[in-house]
Amino acid sequence: MSLSDHEPVAAAAVAAGYTDLWTSEVNGVDAFTPLVLAAGWQPSARLGTAIVPVFTRGPALLAMSATALAEVAPGRAVIGIGASSPAIVDQWNGLDFTDPFGRTRDTLRFLRKALAGEVVDEEFPSFRIRRFKLDRPPEQPPKLHLAALRPGMLRLAAAEADGAILNWLAAGDVPKVTAELAGAPDGFDVAARIFVCPTTDAGYARAAGKRMITAYLTVGAYAEFHRWLGREAELGPVWDAWSAGDRKGALAAVPDDLVDALVLHGSPAQVRAKLHEYVEGGVRTPVIALVPAPGTDLPAAVTALGPDAEVDSWS
């Protein structure tokens, strides 16, 4: 879907009661350009990146990109940063994926100072900055959210960020994860990317979900996250097959129940009920990531999942 074609989807979302529009950054378009467009299309929506990798831009360039978004969407910008993965950082960008926790921590601290208009002249543990100052710091600095899965990064987010961004978790996992955010200040945001396949065809949704799970949950950080969540028994056969180079075996080993928990599908009413479970568990900002089935009318699907929707079938 081209960027210019996103305008009616954004309009449908805001008309259906959505408060936010979020982007990601993997191997399609970058995270910032769609949000700059959306800032003009929908001047009421909060705009967030989930996430921008901390390795693939230098700290100063990341601060400048954040400033540009904050300038076109004052008071509505959220910069979500995170470590990303070895594939994106090393294999695709030719950069060293070294000390992801430290690099994320140091980038968060640098951005906090730079976006406040300070001169940053500091030897951070993972990089050095010499007398950097934004030419025109944003009048309203953007909120800074941290992608976090396990206790160390979750506690860092609670202590130093404005919010945490969760990913690839079931509604039942939320209380365990948010328990690590104890002590976060009032107003701390908990956002979660929640995959939704808008279809009542369970076979299609499960097939798509299994492909996604084998692609994502075999990556080191996500595998360790689900070990921490207690899914060794469910995912162990998947990891074993993947490590042995048996991609078909890994795909076949993904349990249907796990797909149903991590990739929501069914009627709009059923999916909305599952989304509410995340909110009841402690998610403040559920971020729907659509995995469209063939023939999906995206504006209609977005509307059907809206906060105030009463649609009973996909169209």
Short mmCIF file of C-alpha atoms in Angstrom, two decimals:
data_model
loop_
_atom_site.label_atom_id
_atom_site.label_comp_id
_atom_site.label_asym_id
_atom_site.label_seq_id
_atom_site.Cartn_x
_atom_site.Cartn_y
_atom_site.Cartn_z
CA MET A 1 0.00 0.00 0.00
CA SER A 2 1.62 3.27 -1.09
CA LEU A 3 2.06 6.11 1.36
CA SER A 4 -0.40 8.31 -0.55
CA ASP A 5 -3.03 5.57 -0.19
CA HIS A 6 -2.79 5.73 3.60
CA GLU A 7 -4.74 8.98 3.84
CA PRO A 8 -8.24 7.40 3.74
CA VAL A 9 -7.17 4.76 6.26
CA ALA A 10 -5.96 7.46 8.65
CA ALA A 11 -9.21 9.36 8.13
CA ALA A 12 -11.26 6.23 8.82
CA ALA A 13 -9.30 5.59 12.00
CA VAL A 14 -9.83 9.05 13.45
CA ALA A 15 -13.50 9.05 12.43
CA ALA A 16 -13.90 5.70 14.24
CA GLY A 17 -12.54 7.15 17.48
CA TYR A 18 -8.88 6.17 17.37
CA THR A 19 -6.59 8.55 19.23
CA ASP A 20 -3.22 7.53 17.76
CA LEU A 21 -1.43 6.60 14.54
CA TRP A 22 1.80 4.59 14.92
CA THR A 23 4.48 3.41 12.51
CA SER A 24 7.20 0.78 12.54
CA GLU A 25 10.53 0.55 10.73
CA VAL A 26 11.78 -2.76 9.31
CA ASN A 27 12.36 -3.01 5.55
CA GLY A 28 9.56 -0.90 4.09
CA VAL A 29 9.33 2.87 4.51
CA ASP A 30 11.03 4.61 7.41
CA ALA A 31 9.10 5.39 10.59
CA PHE A 32 9.10 9.18 10.34
CA THR A 33 7.89 9.99 6.82
CA PRO A 34 4.39 8.47 7.22
CA LEU A 35 3.90 10.37 10.46
CA VAL A 36 4.91 13.69 8.92
CA LEU A 37 2.24 13.07 6.27
CA ALA A 38 -0.28 12.03 8.92
CA ALA A 39 0.43 15.21 10.89
CA GLY A 40 -1.11 17.16 8.01
CA TRP A 41 -3.87 14.67 7.27
CA GLN A 42 -5.11 14.29 10.84
CA PRO A 43 -4.13 17.24 13.06
CA SER A 44 -5.73 15.76 16.18
CA ALA A 45 -4.01 12.35 16.30
CA ARG A 46 -1.08 11.46 18.51
CA LEU A 47 1.76 10.16 16.33
CA GLY A 48 4.25 7.55 17.45
CA THR A 49 7.15 5.43 16.24
CA ALA A 50 7.19 1.83 17.43
CA ILE A 51 10.04 1.62 16.97
CA VAL A 52 13.06 3.44 15.61
CA PRO A 53 16.25 1.39 16.12
CA VAL A 54 18.95 3.09 18.17
CA PHE A 55 21.78 1.71 16.03
CA THR A 56 20.69 2.63 12.50
CA ARG A 57 20.84 6.42 12.97
CA GLY A 58 23.50 8.38 14.78
CA PRO A 59 22.27 9.98 18.01
CA ALA A 60 22.32 13.51 16.53
CA LEU A 61 20.39 12.47 13.41
CA LEU A 62 17.80 10.70 15.56
CA ALA A 63 17.40 13.88 17.61
CA MET A 64 16.91 15.92 14.42
CA SER A 65 14.30 13.51 13.06
CA ALA A 66 12.47 13.59 16.39
CA THR A 67 12.58 17.37 16.36
CA ALA A 68 11.09 17.54 12.87
CA LEU A 69 8.14 15.38 13.91
CA ALA A 70 7.65 17.37 17.11
CA GLU A 71 7.63 20.59 15.10
CA VAL A 72 4.91 19.49 12.67
CA ALA A 73 2.88 17.78 15.42
CA PRO A 74 3.49 19.86 18.56
CA GLY A 75 2.39 18.08 21.70
CA ARG A 76 1.40 14.98 19.72
CA ALA A 77 4.72 13.27 18.97
CA VAL A 78 5.97 10.11 20.66
CA ILE A 79 9.40 8.75 19.79
CA GLY A 80 9.59 5.06 20.52
CA ILE A 81 13.14 3.72 20.38
CA GLY A 82 14.55 0.26 20.86
CA ALA A 83 17.44 -2.08 20.21
CA SER A 84 15.90 -3.75 17.14
CA SER A 85 17.59 -7.00 16.03
CA PRO A 86 20.86 -8.33 14.59
CA ALA A 87 19.20 -8.88 11.21
CA ILE A 88 18.18 -5.24 10.83
CA VAL A 89 21.25 -3.68 12.42
CA ASP A 90 24.06 -5.99 11.33
CA GLN A 91 22.91 -7.91 8.28
CA TRP A 92 20.93 -5.12 6.60
CA ASN A 93 22.76 -1.99 7.76
CA GLY A 94 26.29 -3.29 8.23
CA LEU A 95 26.56 -2.05 11.81
CA ASP A 96 27.75 -3.78 14.96
CA PHE A 97 24.92 -5.02 17.16
CA THR A 98 26.92 -4.66 20.36
CA ASP A 99 25.53 -4.04 23.86
CA PRO A 100 21.90 -3.39 22.81
CA PHE A 101 20.83 -2.57 26.36
CA GLY A 102 23.62 -0.02 26.83
CA ARG A 103 23.10 1.60 23.45
CA THR A 104 19.36 1.95 24.09
CA ARG A 105 19.93 3.39 27.57
CA ASP A 106 22.51 5.88 26.33
CA THR A 107 20.39 6.97 23.36
CA LEU A 108 17.43 7.57 25.67
CA ARG A 109 19.59 9.72 27.96
CA PHE A 110 21.11 11.61 25.05
CA LEU A 111 17.73 12.34 23.49
CA ARG A 112 16.32 13.57 26.79
CA LYS A 113 19.07 16.20 26.98
CA ALA A 114 19.26 17.11 23.30
CA LEU A 115 15.50 17.53 22.85
CA ALA A 116 15.43 19.78 25.90
CA GLY A 117 17.82 22.11 24.07
CA GLU A 118 20.91 21.28 26.09
CA VAL A 119 24.45 21.22 24.76
CA VAL A 120 25.44 17.56 24.99
CA ASP A 121 29.16 17.02 25.54
CA GLU A 122 29.48 13.63 27.14
CA GLU A 123 31.25 10.29 27.04
CA PHE A 124 28.40 7.80 27.18
CA PRO A 125 29.39 4.18 27.75
CA SER A 126 28.39 3.19 24.20
CA PHE A 127 29.22 6.36 22.23
CA ARG A 128 30.80 9.81 22.57
CA ILE A 129 29.11 13.13 21.80
CA ARG A 130 31.10 16.34 21.46
CA ARG A 131 29.23 19.62 21.88
CA PHE A 132 26.03 18.81 20.01
CA LYS A 133 23.12 21.21 20.27
CA LEU A 134 19.97 21.29 18.19
CA ASP A 135 19.75 24.45 16.11
CA ARG A 136 16.04 24.80 16.90
CA PRO A 137 14.95 22.54 19.77
CA PRO A 138 11.23 21.68 19.77
CA GLU A 139 9.07 23.98 21.86
CA GLN A 140 7.25 20.87 23.07
CA PRO A 141 9.74 18.00 23.24
CA PRO A 142 8.25 14.66 22.16
CA LYS A 143 7.55 11.92 24.66
CA LEU A 144 10.18 9.21 24.72
CA HIS A 145 9.03 5.59 24.87
CA LEU A 146 11.25 2.56 25.21
CA ALA A 147 10.69 -0.81 23.55
CA ALA A 148 10.96 -3.26 26.43
CA LEU A 149 10.37 -6.97 26.88
CA ARG A 150 12.25 -8.37 29.86
CA PRO A 151 12.89 -7.00 33.37
CA GLY A 152 16.06 -4.98 32.72
CA MET A 153 14.67 -2.89 29.88
CA LEU A 154 11.22 -2.64 31.52
CA ARG A 155 12.78 -1.23 34.68
CA LEU A 156 14.85 1.22 32.66
CA ALA A 157 11.69 2.39 30.90
CA ALA A 158 9.89 2.86 34.22
CA ALA A 159 12.79 4.84 35.65
CA GLU A 160 13.75 7.07 32.73
CA ALA A 161 11.23 6.99 29.85
CA ASP A 162 7.70 8.33 29.41
CA GLY A 163 6.33 4.97 28.40
CA ALA A 164 7.09 1.37 27.45
CA ILE A 165 6.28 -0.32 24.16
CA LEU A 166 5.43 -4.03 24.35
CA ASN A 167 5.28 -6.48 21.47
CA TRP A 168 4.39 -10.10 20.75
CA LEU A 169 2.56 -10.88 23.96
CA ALA A 170 -0.83 -12.34 24.81
CA ALA A 171 -3.38 -10.54 26.95
CA GLY A 172 -2.66 -12.99 29.76
CA ASP A 173 1.03 -12.00 29.71
CA VAL A 174 0.39 -8.33 30.41
CA PRO A 175 0.21 -8.48 34.24
CA LYS A 176 3.59 -10.28 34.47
CA VAL A 177 5.22 -7.74 32.17
CA THR A 178 3.69 -4.64 33.74
CA ALA A 179 4.66 -5.84 37.22
CA GLU A 180 8.23 -4.93 36.22
CA LEU A 181 7.07 -1.34 35.66
CA ALA A 182 6.27 -0.82 39.34
CA GLY A 183 7.38 2.61 40.46
CA ALA A 184 6.79 4.30 37.10
CA PRO A 185 5.52 7.88 37.47
CA ASP A 186 1.90 8.94 37.09
CA GLY A 187 0.97 9.28 33.44
CA PHE A 188 3.42 6.59 32.35
CA ASP A 189 2.17 5.03 29.12
CA VAL A 190 2.12 1.33 28.35
CA ALA A 191 1.67 0.75 24.63
CA ALA A 192 1.42 -2.71 23.08
CA ARG A 193 1.54 -3.72 19.44
CA ILE A 194 -1.28 -6.24 19.01
CA PHE A 195 -1.53 -8.23 15.79
CA VAL A 196 -5.03 -8.57 14.35
CA CYS A 197 -5.97 -10.64 11.31
CA PRO A 198 -9.44 -9.33 10.38
CA THR A 199 -11.15 -12.51 9.26
CA THR A 200 -13.42 -15.27 10.53
CA ASP A 201 -11.39 -17.78 8.50
CA ALA A 202 -9.44 -19.34 11.37
CA GLY A 203 -7.43 -21.50 8.97
CA TYR A 204 -6.09 -18.50 7.11
CA ALA A 205 -5.41 -16.52 10.29
CA ARG A 206 -3.53 -19.43 11.88
CA ALA A 207 -1.45 -20.06 8.77
CA ALA A 208 -0.46 -16.39 8.62
CA GLY A 209 0.18 -16.31 12.36
CA LYS A 210 2.43 -19.37 12.23
CA ARG A 211 4.57 -17.78 9.54
CA MET A 212 4.92 -14.64 11.63
CA ILE A 213 5.69 -16.53 14.84
CA THR A 214 8.43 -18.62 13.23
CA ALA A 215 9.95 -15.45 11.74
CA TYR A 216 9.86 -13.40 14.94
CA LEU A 217 9.91 -15.66 17.97
CA THR A 218 13.02 -17.51 16.77
CA VAL A 219 14.98 -14.23 17.04
CA GLY A 220 17.11 -14.17 20.17
CA ALA A 221 15.42 -11.36 22.10
CA TYR A 222 11.90 -12.63 21.42
CA ALA A 223 12.85 -16.23 22.17
CA GLU A 224 14.27 -15.17 25.55
CA PHE A 225 11.18 -13.06 26.19
CA HIS A 226 8.90 -16.06 25.71
CA ARG A 227 11.16 -18.27 27.80
CA TRP A 228 10.76 -15.71 30.56
CA LEU A 229 6.99 -15.79 30.02
CA GLY A 230 7.08 -19.56 30.53
CA ARG A 231 6.57 -20.83 26.97
CA GLU A 232 9.51 -23.24 26.78
CA ALA A 233 7.17 -26.22 26.38
CA GLU A 234 5.09 -24.59 23.64
CA LEU A 235 7.93 -23.07 21.65
CA GLY A 236 10.77 -25.48 22.40
CA PRO A 237 9.94 -27.73 19.40
CA VAL A 238 9.76 -24.65 17.16
CA TRP A 239 13.17 -23.42 18.33
CA ASP A 240 14.72 -26.87 17.98
CA ALA A 241 13.46 -27.31 14.42
CA TRP A 242 14.52 -23.79 13.45
CA SER A 243 18.02 -24.29 14.89
CA ALA A 244 18.32 -27.52 12.88
CA GLY A 245 17.44 -25.66 9.68
CA ASP A 246 14.04 -27.34 9.42
CA ARG A 247 11.86 -24.38 8.50
CA LYS A 248 8.82 -26.50 7.58
CA GLY A 249 9.12 -28.42 10.83
CA ALA A 250 9.31 -25.19 12.83
CA LEU A 251 6.18 -23.89 11.11
CA ALA A 252 4.28 -27.10 11.78
CA ALA A 253 5.32 -27.12 15.44
CA VAL A 254 3.61 -23.81 16.29
CA PRO A 255 0.49 -24.66 18.36
CA ASP A 256 -2.84 -23.26 17.18
CA ASP A 257 -3.62 -22.08 20.72
CA LEU A 258 -0.48 -19.94 20.72
CA VAL A 259 -1.40 -18.36 17.41
CA ASP A 260 -4.88 -17.59 18.72
CA ALA A 261 -3.37 -15.86 21.76
CA LEU A 262 -0.81 -13.78 19.85
CA VAL A 263 -2.64 -12.98 16.58
CA LEU A 264 -6.25 -12.02 17.22
CA HIS A 265 -8.88 -13.11 14.71
CA GLY A 266 -12.60 -13.80 14.52
CA SER A 267 -15.54 -11.43 14.18
CA PRO A 268 -15.04 -7.73 14.94
CA ALA A 269 -16.92 -8.16 18.23
CA GLN A 270 -14.72 -11.09 19.24
CA VAL A 271 -11.53 -9.21 18.41
CA ARG A 272 -12.67 -6.07 20.26
CA ALA A 273 -13.40 -8.19 23.34
CA LYS A 274 -9.87 -9.61 23.19
CA LEU A 275 -8.40 -6.12 22.80
CA HIS A 276 -10.22 -5.06 25.96
CA GLU A 277 -8.47 -7.87 27.82
CA TYR A 278 -5.15 -6.16 27.11
CA VAL A 279 -6.48 -2.89 28.49
CA GLU A 280 -7.86 -4.59 31.57
CA GLY A 281 -4.42 -6.13 32.13
CA GLY A 282 -2.65 -2.77 32.15
CA VAL A 283 -2.12 -1.64 28.54
CA ARG A 284 -3.02 2.03 28.15
CA THR A 285 -2.43 2.28 24.41
CA PRO A 286 -3.36 -0.83 22.41
CA VAL A 287 -1.78 -0.38 18.98
CA ILE A 288 -3.54 -2.54 16.39
CA ALA A 289 -1.22 -3.97 13.75
CA LEU A 290 -3.39 -5.31 10.95
CA VAL A 291 -2.44 -8.52 9.15
CA PRO A 292 -4.95 -8.30 6.31
CA ALA A 293 -6.51 -11.38 4.78
CA PRO A 294 -6.96 -11.37 0.98
CA GLY A 295 -9.69 -8.97 -0.09
CA THR A 296 -9.68 -7.03 3.20
CA ASP A 297 -11.13 -3.53 2.90
CA LEU A 298 -8.66 -1.77 5.18
CA PRO A 299 -10.70 1.36 6.04
CA ALA A 300 -13.70 -0.87 6.80
CA ALA A 301 -11.59 -3.19 8.97
CA VAL A 302 -10.15 -0.23 10.86
CA THR A 303 -13.67 1.12 11.43
CA ALA A 304 -14.95 -2.28 12.59
CA LEU A 305 -12.25 -2.40 15.29
CA GLY A 306 -12.83 1.17 16.46
CA PRO A 307 -13.39 2.03 20.11
CA ASP A 308 -17.08 2.74 19.60
CA ALA A 309 -17.79 0.31 16.76
CA GLU A 310 -20.83 -1.88 16.66
CA VAL A 311 -19.98 -3.75 13.47
CA ASP A 312 -20.59 -7.49 13.58
CA SER A 313 -19.00 -8.60 10.31
CA TRP A 314 -16.03 -7.72 8.17
CA SER A 315 -16.72 -5.97 4.89
#
